[in-house]
JSON list of C-alpha atoms in Angstrom, two decimals:
[
{"chain": "A", "resi": 1, "resn": "MET", "atom": "CA", "xyz": [0.00, 0.00, 0.00]},
{"chain": "A", "resi": 2, "resn": "LEU", "atom": "CA", "xyz": [2.84, 2.27, 0.68]},
{"chain": "A", "resi": 3, "resn": "GLU", "atom": "CA", "xyz": [4.06, 1.66, -2.84]},
{"chain": "A", "resi": 4, "resn": "SER", "atom": "CA", "xyz": [0.70, 2.58, -4.34]},
{"chain": "A", "resi": 5, "resn": "ALA", "atom": "CA", "xyz": [0.60, 5.78, -2.25]},
{"chain": "A", "resi": 6, "resn": "ARG", "atom": "CA", "xyz": [4.01, 6.73, -3.60]},
{"chain": "A", "resi": 7, "resn": "ILE", "atom": "CA", "xyz": [2.89, 6.02, -7.17]},
{"chain": "A", "resi": 8, "resn": "MET", "atom": "CA", "xyz": [-0.22, 8.12, -6.63]},
{"chain": "A", "resi": 9, "resn": "LYS", "atom": "CA", "xyz": [1.79, 10.97, -5.17]},
{"chain": "A", "resi": 10, "resn": "ARG", "atom": "CA", "xyz": [4.26, 10.84, -8.05]},
{"chain": "A", "resi": 11, "resn": "GLY", "atom": "CA", "xyz": [1.34, 10.77, -10.50]},
{"chain": "A", "resi": 12, "resn": "HIS", "atom": "CA", "xyz": [-0.20, 13.87, -8.87]},
{"chain": "A", "resi": 13, "resn": "SER", "atom": "CA", "xyz": [3.16, 15.59, -8.97]},
{"chain": "A", "resi": 14, "resn": "GLU", "atom": "CA", "xyz": [3.60, 14.84, -12.66]},
{"chain": "A", "resi": 15, "resn": "VAL", "atom": "CA", "xyz": [0.06, 16.02, -13.44]},
{"chain": "A", "resi": 16, "resn": "ASN", "atom": "CA", "xyz": [0.60, 19.19, -11.41]},
{"chain": "A", "resi": 17, "resn": "THR", "atom": "CA", "xyz": [3.91, 19.82, -13.19]},
{"chain": "A", "resi": 18, "resn": "ARG", "atom": "CA", "xyz": [2.27, 19.40, -16.59]},
{"chain": "A", "resi": 19, "resn": "THR", "atom": "CA", "xyz": [-0.58, 21.66, -15.57]},
{"chain": "A", "resi": 20, "resn": "VAL", "atom": "CA", "xyz": [1.83, 24.30, -14.33]},
{"chain": "A", "resi": 21, "resn": "ARG", "atom": "CA", "xyz": [3.86, 24.03, -17.53]},
{"chain": "A", "resi": 22, "resn": "ALA", "atom": "CA", "xyz": [0.71, 24.29, -19.66]},
{"chain": "A", "resi": 23, "resn": "ARG", "atom": "CA", "xyz": [-0.45, 27.33, -17.72]},
{"chain": "A", "resi": 24, "resn": "LEU", "atom": "CA", "xyz": [2.98, 28.89, -17.96]},
{"chain": "A", "resi": 25, "resn": "PHE", "atom": "CA", "xyz": [3.06, 28.23, -21.71]},
{"chain": "A", "resi": 26, "resn": "PHE", "atom": "CA", "xyz": [-0.40, 29.76, -22.07]},
{"chain": "A", "resi": 27, "resn": "ILE", "atom": "CA", "xyz": [0.68, 32.86, -20.11]},
{"chain": "A", "resi": 28, "resn": "VAL", "atom": "CA", "xyz": [3.84, 33.27, -22.24]},
{"chain": "A", "resi": 29, "resn": "VAL", "atom": "CA", "xyz": [1.86, 32.95, -25.49]},
{"chain": "A", "resi": 30, "resn": "LEU", "atom": "CA", "xyz": [-0.83, 35.35, -24.28]},
{"chain": "A", "resi": 31, "resn": "THR", "atom": "CA", "xyz": [1.78, 37.86, -23.18]},
{"chain": "A", "resi": 32, "resn": "ALA", "atom": "CA", "xyz": [3.54, 37.62, -26.55]},
{"chain": "A", "resi": 33, "resn": "LEU", "atom": "CA", "xyz": [0.25, 38.21, -28.37]},
{"chain": "A", "resi": 34, "resn": "LEU", "atom": "CA", "xyz": [-0.52, 41.22, -26.20]},
{"chain": "A", "resi": 35, "resn": "VAL", "atom": "CA", "xyz": [2.92, 42.68, -26.84]},
{"chain": "A", "resi": 36, "resn": "ILE", "atom": "CA", "xyz": [2.56, 42.15, -30.60]},
{"chain": "A", "resi": 37, "resn": "THR", "atom": "CA", "xyz": [-0.92, 43.65, -30.61]},
{"chain": "A", "resi": 38, "resn": "ALA", "atom": "CA", "xyz": [0.15, 46.62, -28.51]},
{"chain": "A", "resi": 39, "resn": "SER", "atom": "CA", "xyz": [3.15, 47.31, -30.71]},
{"chain": "A", "resi": 40, "resn": "SER", "atom": "CA", "xyz": [1.07, 47.10, -33.89]},
{"chain": "A", "resi": 41, "resn": "CYS", "atom": "CA", "xyz": [-1.47, 49.48, -32.36]},
{"chain": "A", "resi": 42, "resn": "GLY", "atom": "CA", "xyz": [1.36, 51.86, -31.62]},
{"chain": "A", "resi": 43, "resn": "VAL", "atom": "CA", "xyz": [2.58, 51.59, -35.21]},
{"chain": "A", "resi": 44, "resn": "ASN", "atom": "CA", "xyz": [-0.94, 52.25, -36.51]},
{"chain": "A", "resi": 45, "resn": "GLU", "atom": "CA", "xyz": [-1.31, 55.24, -34.21]},
{"chain": "A", "resi": 46, "resn": "ARG", "atom": "CA", "xyz": [2.00, 56.63, -35.47]},
{"chain": "A", "resi": 47, "resn": "ARG", "atom": "CA", "xyz": [0.98, 56.11, -39.10]},
{"chain": "A", "resi": 48, "resn": "ALA", "atom": "CA", "xyz": [-2.40, 57.70, -38.46]},
{"chain": "A", "resi": 49, "resn": "ARG", "atom": "CA", "xyz": [-0.72, 60.62, -36.73]},
{"chain": "A", "resi": 50, "resn": "ARG", "atom": "CA", "xyz": [1.64, 61.02, -39.71]},
{"chain": "A", "resi": 51, "resn": "LEU", "atom": "CA", "xyz": [-1.38, 61.32, -42.06]},
{"chain": "A", "resi": 52, "resn": "TRP", "atom": "CA", "xyz": [-2.95, 63.84, -39.67]},
{"chain": "A", "resi": 53, "resn": "ASP", "atom": "CA", "xyz": [0.27, 65.92, -39.69]},
{"chain": "A", "resi": 54, "resn": "GLN", "atom": "CA", "xyz": [0.39, 65.77, -43.50]},
{"chain": "A", "resi": 55, "resn": "ALA", "atom": "CA", "xyz": [-3.21, 67.00, -43.68]},
{"chain": "A", "resi": 56, "resn": "ILE", "atom": "CA", "xyz": [-2.44, 69.94, -41.40]},
{"chain": "A", "resi": 57, "resn": "GLU", "atom": "CA", "xyz": [0.63, 70.79, -43.52]},
{"chain": "A", "resi": 58, "resn": "ARG", "atom": "CA", "xyz": [-1.59, 70.81, -46.62]},
{"chain": "A", "resi": 59, "resn": "VAL", "atom": "CA", "xyz": [-4.00, 73.24, -44.97]},
{"chain": "A", "resi": 60, "resn": "GLU", "atom": "CA", "xyz": [-1.13, 75.52, -43.97]},
{"chain": "A", "resi": 61, "resn": "LYS", "atom": "CA", "xyz": [0.05, 75.54, -47.59]},
{"chain": "A", "resi": 62, "resn": "GLY", "atom": "CA", "xyz": [-3.45, 76.39, -48.83]},
{"chain": "A", "resi": 63, "resn": "ASP", "atom": "CA", "xyz": [-4.12, 72.96, -50.34]},
{"chain": "A", "resi": 64, "resn": "THR", "atom": "CA", "xyz": [-7.46, 72.29, -48.69]},
{"chain": "A", "resi": 65, "resn": "GLN", "atom": "CA", "xyz": [-8.42, 69.51, -51.09]},
{"chain": "A", "resi": 66, "resn": "GLY", "atom": "CA", "xyz": [-5.10, 67.76, -50.40]},
{"chain": "A", "resi": 67, "resn": "ALA", "atom": "CA", "xyz": [-5.89, 67.96, -46.68]},
{"chain": "A", "resi": 68, "resn": "VAL", "atom": "CA", "xyz": [-9.33, 66.45, -47.26]},
{"chain": "A", "resi": 69, "resn": "ASP", "atom": "CA", "xyz": [-7.76, 63.61, -49.26]},
{"chain": "A", "resi": 70, "resn": "ARG", "atom": "CA", "xyz": [-5.25, 62.84, -46.47]},
{"chain": "A", "resi": 71, "resn": "LEU", "atom": "CA", "xyz": [-7.95, 62.93, -43.79]},
{"chain": "A", "resi": 72, "resn": "GLN", "atom": "CA", "xyz": [-10.17, 60.58, -45.79]},
{"chain": "A", "resi": 73, "resn": "THR", "atom": "CA", "xyz": [-7.25, 58.16, -46.21]},
{"chain": "A", "resi": 74, "resn": "LEU", "atom": "CA", "xyz": [-6.62, 58.34, -42.46]},
{"chain": "A", "resi": 75, "resn": "ILE", "atom": "CA", "xyz": [-10.28, 57.59, -41.66]},
{"chain": "A", "resi": 76, "resn": "ASP", "atom": "CA", "xyz": [-10.44, 54.73, -44.18]},
{"chain": "A", "resi": 77, "resn": "THR", "atom": "CA", "xyz": [-7.13, 53.13, -43.20]},
{"chain": "A", "resi": 78, "resn": "PHE", "atom": "CA", "xyz": [-7.07, 53.65, -39.41]},
{"chain": "A", "resi": 79, "resn": "PRO", "atom": "CA", "xyz": [-10.75, 54.07, -38.43]},
{"chain": "A", "resi": 80, "resn": "ASP", "atom": "CA", "xyz": [-10.21, 53.22, -34.75]},
{"chain": "A", "resi": 81, "resn": "SER", "atom": "CA", "xyz": [-7.25, 55.52, -34.15]},
{"chain": "A", "resi": 82, "resn": "ARG", "atom": "CA", "xyz": [-7.35, 58.68, -32.07]},
{"chain": "A", "resi": 83, "resn": "ALA", "atom": "CA", "xyz": [-6.26, 60.67, -35.12]},
{"chain": "A", "resi": 84, "resn": "ALA", "atom": "CA", "xyz": [-9.27, 59.32, -37.07]},
{"chain": "A", "resi": 85, "resn": "GLU", "atom": "CA", "xyz": [-11.59, 60.68, -34.38]},
{"chain": "A", "resi": 86, "resn": "LYS", "atom": "CA", "xyz": [-10.12, 64.15, -34.88]},
{"chain": "A", "resi": 87, "resn": "ALA", "atom": "CA", "xyz": [-10.14, 63.70, -38.66]},
{"chain": "A", "resi": 88, "resn": "ARG", "atom": "CA", "xyz": [-13.88, 62.96, -38.72]},
{"chain": "A", "resi": 89, "resn": "ALA", "atom": "CA", "xyz": [-14.56, 66.30, -37.06]},
{"chain": "A", "resi": 90, "resn": "GLN", "atom": "CA", "xyz": [-12.12, 68.30, -39.19]},
{"chain": "A", "resi": 91, "resn": "ILE", "atom": "CA", "xyz": [-12.91, 66.81, -42.58]},
{"chain": "A", "resi": 92, "resn": "VAL", "atom": "CA", "xyz": [-16.33, 68.46, -42.59]},
{"chain": "A", "resi": 93, "resn": "VAL", "atom": "CA", "xyz": [-14.72, 71.87, -42.03]},
{"chain": "A", "resi": 94, "resn": "TYR", "atom": "CA", "xyz": [-12.03, 71.32, -44.66]},
{"chain": "A", "resi": 95, "resn": "ARG", "atom": "CA", "xyz": [-14.53, 70.05, -47.23]},
{"chain": "A", "resi": 96, "resn": "GLY", "atom": "CA", "xyz": [-16.51, 73.24, -46.71]},
{"chain": "A", "resi": 97, "resn": "LEU", "atom": "CA", "xyz": [-13.35, 75.30, -47.17]},
{"chain": "A", "resi": 98, "resn": "ALA", "atom": "CA", "xyz": [-12.39, 73.38, -50.30]},
{"chain": "A", "resi": 99, "resn": "THR", "atom": "CA", "xyz": [-15.82, 74.04, -51.78]},
{"chain": "A", "resi": 100, "resn": "ALA", "atom": "CA", "xyz": [-15.66, 77.73, -50.86]},
{"chain": "A", "resi": 101, "resn": "VAL", "atom": "CA", "xyz": [-12.21, 78.08, -52.43]},
{"chain": "A", "resi": 102, "resn": "GLU", "atom": "CA", "xyz": [-13.40, 76.30, -55.56]},
{"chain": "A", "resi": 103, "resn": "ASN", "atom": "CA", "xyz": [-16.52, 78.47, -55.86]},
{"chain": "A", "resi": 104, "resn": "TYR", "atom": "CA", "xyz": [-14.87, 81.77, -54.94]},
{"chain": "A", "resi": 105, "resn": "PRO", "atom": "CA", "xyz": [-13.91, 82.96, -58.45]},
{"chain": "A", "resi": 106, "resn": "ALA", "atom": "CA", "xyz": [-17.43, 82.49, -59.87]},
{"chain": "A", "resi": 107, "resn": "ARG", "atom": "CA", "xyz": [-19.00, 84.15, -56.84]},
{"chain": "A", "resi": 108, "resn": "ARG", "atom": "CA", "xyz": [-16.55, 87.07, -57.05]},
{"chain": "A", "resi": 109, "resn": "ALA", "atom": "CA", "xyz": [-17.20, 87.44, -60.79]},
{"chain": "A", "resi": 110, "resn": "ARG", "atom": "CA", "xyz": [-20.94, 87.73, -60.11]},
{"chain": "A", "resi": 111, "resn": "GLU", "atom": "CA", "xyz": [-20.33, 90.36, -57.40]},
{"chain": "A", "resi": 112, "resn": "LEU", "atom": "CA", "xyz": [-18.18, 92.44, -59.75]},
{"chain": "A", "resi": 113, "resn": "MET", "atom": "CA", "xyz": [-20.72, 92.16, -62.55]},
{"chain": "A", "resi": 114, "resn": "VAL", "atom": "CA", "xyz": [-23.45, 93.40, -60.20]},
{"chain": "A", "resi": 115, "resn": "GLN", "atom": "CA", "xyz": [-21.29, 96.42, -59.27]},
{"chain": "A", "resi": 116, "resn": "ILE", "atom": "CA", "xyz": [-20.62, 97.24, -62.92]},
{"chain": "A", "resi": 117, "resn": "ALA", "atom": "CA", "xyz": [-24.29, 96.79, -63.87]},
{"chain": "A", "resi": 118, "resn": "ARG", "atom": "CA", "xyz": [-25.38, 99.13, -61.05]},
{"chain": "A", "resi": 119, "resn": "ALA", "atom": "CA", "xyz": [-22.92, 101.76, -62.26]},
{"chain": "A", "resi": 120, "resn": "ILE", "atom": "CA", "xyz": [-24.20, 101.37, -65.85]},
{"chain": "A", "resi": 121, "resn": "GLU", "atom": "CA", "xyz": [-27.82, 101.68, -64.70]},
{"chain": "A", "resi": 122, "resn": "SER", "atom": "CA", "xyz": [-27.00, 104.81, -62.67]},
{"chain": "A", "resi": 123, "resn": "PHE", "atom": "CA", "xyz": [-25.21, 106.27, -65.71]},
{"chain": "A", "resi": 124, "resn": "ARG", "atom": "CA", "xyz": [-28.24, 105.46, -67.91]},
{"chain": "A", "resi": 125, "resn": "ARG", "atom": "CA", "xyz": [-30.66, 107.18, -65.49]},
{"chain": "A", "resi": 126, "resn": "GLU", "atom": "CA", "xyz": [-28.55, 110.33, -65.39]},
{"chain": "A", "resi": 127, "resn": "ARG", "atom": "CA", "xyz": [-27.65, 110.58, -69.09]},
{"chain": "A", "resi": 128, "resn": "GLY", "atom": "CA", "xyz": [-30.49, 108.76, -70.84]},
{"chain": "A", "resi": 129, "resn": "ARG", "atom": "CA", "xyz": [-28.13, 106.30, -72.53]},
{"chain": "A", "resi": 130, "resn": "VAL", "atom": "CA", "xyz": [-25.71, 103.52, -71.65]},
{"chain": "A", "resi": 131, "resn": "PRO", "atom": "CA", "xyz": [-21.98, 104.20, -71.80]},
{"chain": "A", "resi": 132, "resn": "VAL", "atom": "CA", "xyz": [-20.24, 103.38, -75.06]},
{"chain": "A", "resi": 133, "resn": "THR", "atom": "CA", "xyz": [-17.37, 101.80, -73.08]},
{"chain": "A", "resi": 134, "resn": "LEU", "atom": "CA", "xyz": [-16.96, 100.92, -69.41]},
{"chain": "A", "resi": 135, "resn": "ASP", "atom": "CA", "xyz": [-14.25, 103.58, -69.13]},
{"chain": "A", "resi": 136, "resn": "GLU", "atom": "CA", "xyz": [-17.04, 106.22, -69.23]},
{"chain": "A", "resi": 137, "resn": "LEU", "atom": "CA", "xyz": [-18.04, 105.05, -65.74]},
{"chain": "A", "resi": 138, "resn": "VAL", "atom": "CA", "xyz": [-14.68, 106.19, -64.28]},
{"chain": "A", "resi": 139, "resn": "PRO", "atom": "CA", "xyz": [-14.41, 108.20, -62.01]},
{"chain": "A", "resi": 140, "resn": "ALA", "atom": "CA", "xyz": [-18.03, 109.35, -61.60]},
{"chain": "A", "resi": 141, "resn": "LYS", "atom": "CA", "xyz": [-19.56, 105.91, -61.00]},
{"chain": "A", "resi": 142, "resn": "MET", "atom": "CA", "xyz": [-16.54, 103.70, -60.24]},
{"chain": "A", "resi": 143, "resn": "ALA", "atom": "CA", "xyz": [-12.98, 104.35, -59.12]},
{"chain": "A", "resi": 144, "resn": "ASN", "atom": "CA", "xyz": [-11.81, 102.01, -61.88]},
{"chain": "A", "resi": 145, "resn": "VAL", "atom": "CA", "xyz": [-13.18, 99.29, -64.09]},
{"chain": "A", "resi": 146, "resn": "PRO", "atom": "CA", "xyz": [-12.47, 96.00, -62.28]},
{"chain": "A", "resi": 147, "resn": "LYS", "atom": "CA", "xyz": [-11.09, 92.91, -63.96]},
{"chain": "A", "resi": 148, "resn": "ASP", "atom": "CA", "xyz": [-12.58, 89.49, -63.44]},
{"chain": "A", "resi": 149, "resn": "PRO", "atom": "CA", "xyz": [-11.05, 87.08, -60.86]},
{"chain": "A", "resi": 150, "resn": "TRP", "atom": "CA", "xyz": [-8.77, 85.68, -63.59]},
{"chain": "A", "resi": 151, "resn": "ASP", "atom": "CA", "xyz": [-7.35, 89.17, -64.29]},
{"chain": "A", "resi": 152, "resn": "ARG", "atom": "CA", "xyz": [-9.22, 89.59, -67.58]},
{"chain": "A", "resi": 153, "resn": "ALA", "atom": "CA", "xyz": [-11.40, 92.50, -68.67]},
{"chain": "A", "resi": 154, "resn": "PHE", "atom": "CA", "xyz": [-15.15, 91.99, -68.64]},
{"chain": "A", "resi": 155, "resn": "LEU", "atom": "CA", "xyz": [-16.60, 92.05, -72.15]},
{"chain": "A", "resi": 156, "resn": "TYR", "atom": "CA", "xyz": [-18.98, 94.99, -72.63]},
{"chain": "A", "resi": 157, "resn": "GLN", "atom": "CA", "xyz": [-21.15, 95.85, -75.60]},
{"chain": "A", "resi": 158, "resn": "ALA", "atom": "CA", "xyz": [-23.59, 98.74, -75.95]},
{"chain": "A", "resi": 159, "resn": "THR", "atom": "CA", "xyz": [-26.62, 97.51, -77.91]},
{"chain": "A", "resi": 160, "resn": "ALA", "atom": "CA", "xyz": [-29.64, 99.17, -79.53]},
{"chain": "A", "resi": 161, "resn": "ARG", "atom": "CA", "xyz": [-31.78, 98.23, -76.49]},
{"chain": "A", "resi": 162, "resn": "GLY", "atom": "CA", "xyz": [-29.17, 98.64, -73.75]},
{"chain": "A", "resi": 163, "resn": "TYR", "atom": "CA", "xyz": [-26.05, 96.64, -73.05]},
{"chain": "A", "resi": 164, "resn": "ARG", "atom": "CA", "xyz": [-24.53, 93.21, -72.63]},
{"chain": "A", "resi": 165, "resn": "LEU", "atom": "CA", "xyz": [-21.84, 92.47, -70.00]},
{"chain": "A", "resi": 166, "resn": "THR", "atom": "CA", "xyz": [-20.05, 89.12, -70.13]},
{"chain": "A", "resi": 167, "resn": "CYS", "atom": "CA", "xyz": [-17.44, 87.44, -67.96]},
{"chain": "A", "resi": 168, "resn": "PRO", "atom": "CA", "xyz": [-14.86, 85.60, -70.07]},
{"chain": "A", "resi": 169, "resn": "GLY", "atom": "CA", "xyz": [-14.48, 83.06, -67.27]},
{"chain": "A", "resi": 170, "resn": "ALA", "atom": "CA", "xyz": [-11.62, 80.83, -66.20]},
{"chain": "A", "resi": 171, "resn": "LYS", "atom": "CA", "xyz": [-10.79, 79.77, -69.76]},
{"chain": "A", "resi": 172, "resn": "GLY", "atom": "CA", "xyz": [-11.03, 83.28, -71.16]},
{"chain": "A", "resi": 173, "resn": "MET", "atom": "CA", "xyz": [-13.93, 82.42, -73.42]},
{"chain": "A", "resi": 174, "resn": "PRO", "atom": "CA", "xyz": [-17.59, 83.08, -72.61]},
{"chain": "A", "resi": 175, "resn": "GLY", "atom": "CA", "xyz": [-20.07, 80.23, -72.66]},
{"chain": "A", "resi": 176, "resn": "GLY", "atom": "CA", "xyz": [-17.90, 77.45, -71.22]},
{"chain": "A", "resi": 177, "resn": "ALA", "atom": "CA", "xyz": [-19.04, 74.63, -68.99]},
{"chain": "A", "resi": 178, "resn": "ALA", "atom": "CA", "xyz": [-17.87, 76.09, -65.66]},
{"chain": "A", "resi": 179, "resn": "ALA", "atom": "CA", "xyz": [-20.29, 78.13, -63.56]},
{"chain": "A", "resi": 180, "resn": "SER", "atom": "CA", "xyz": [-18.12, 81.22, -64.04]},
{"chain": "A", "resi": 181, "resn": "ASP", "atom": "CA", "xyz": [-17.90, 80.80, -67.82]},
{"chain": "A", "resi": 182, "resn": "GLY", "atom": "CA", "xyz": [-21.54, 81.50, -68.55]},
{"chain": "A", "resi": 183, "resn": "LEU", "atom": "CA", "xyz": [-22.07, 84.78, -66.70]},
{"chain": "A", "resi": 184, "resn": "VAL", "atom": "CA", "xyz": [-23.91, 87.33, -68.82]},
{"chain": "A", "resi": 185, "resn": "VAL", "atom": "CA", "xyz": [-25.82, 90.43, -67.76]},
{"chain": "A", "resi": 186, "resn": "VAL", "atom": "CA", "xyz": [-28.22, 91.96, -70.28]},
{"chain": "A", "resi": 187, "resn": "ASN", "atom": "CA", "xyz": [-29.74, 95.29, -69.30]},
{"chain": "A", "resi": 188, "resn": "GLY", "atom": "CA", "xyz": [-29.20, 94.72, -65.59]},
{"chain": "A", "resi": 189, "resn": "GLU", "atom": "CA", "xyz": [-30.32, 91.09, -65.39]},
{"chain": "A", "resi": 190, "resn": "PHE", "atom": "CA", "xyz": [-28.32, 87.88, -65.39]},
{"chain": "A", "resi": 191, "resn": "GLN", "atom": "CA", "xyz": [-29.19, 85.68, -68.34]},
{"chain": "A", "resi": 192, "resn": "SER", "atom": "CA", "xyz": [-28.78, 81.94, -68.58]},
{"chain": "A", "resi": 193, "resn": "VAL", "atom": "CA", "xyz": [-26.31, 81.02, -71.26]},
{"chain": "A", "resi": 194, "resn": "THR", "atom": "CA", "xyz": [-26.08, 77.56, -72.72]},
{"chain": "A", "resi": 195, "resn": "PRO", "atom": "CA", "xyz": [-22.70, 76.62, -74.10]}
]
């Protein structure tokens, strides 16, 4: 009986040793996985942060669309990163800025055409006719005749019934496809122009 007790004790000891080894192996493997996961998260955070920094650099250089592109890449590639959280908030602002920058020339062209048309209409009320050239508006109605946002002269034509004022647009030719290329004022009213 003593022999069987010793065998049993040795058996328990071997089982306990195997169990301890298995647990120890499990702990080592789990720890290794956690370290690998943590280090890859750190790498992803650094990469996400690099994209964030590139987006901010683009904004500082005036390339709003480039910033939007970088932020979208950041959000798509590293959606769970801290930088992606910030990017989601900022991308809306930068998209709005990019749209405003893109639309500015056409909006500014319209504003200038309204100013010129008001000066022409005031001239017509006072003199009973439209000016032959826009230079007749200077200096009584305007300090100078403005150029369009692309640094080109507005096209002006006195007609039998009044006048026609056209913006040559970004390409320098009226009637193009861009919003700014089809701006025409006839006798004080904007007209739709089909290219």
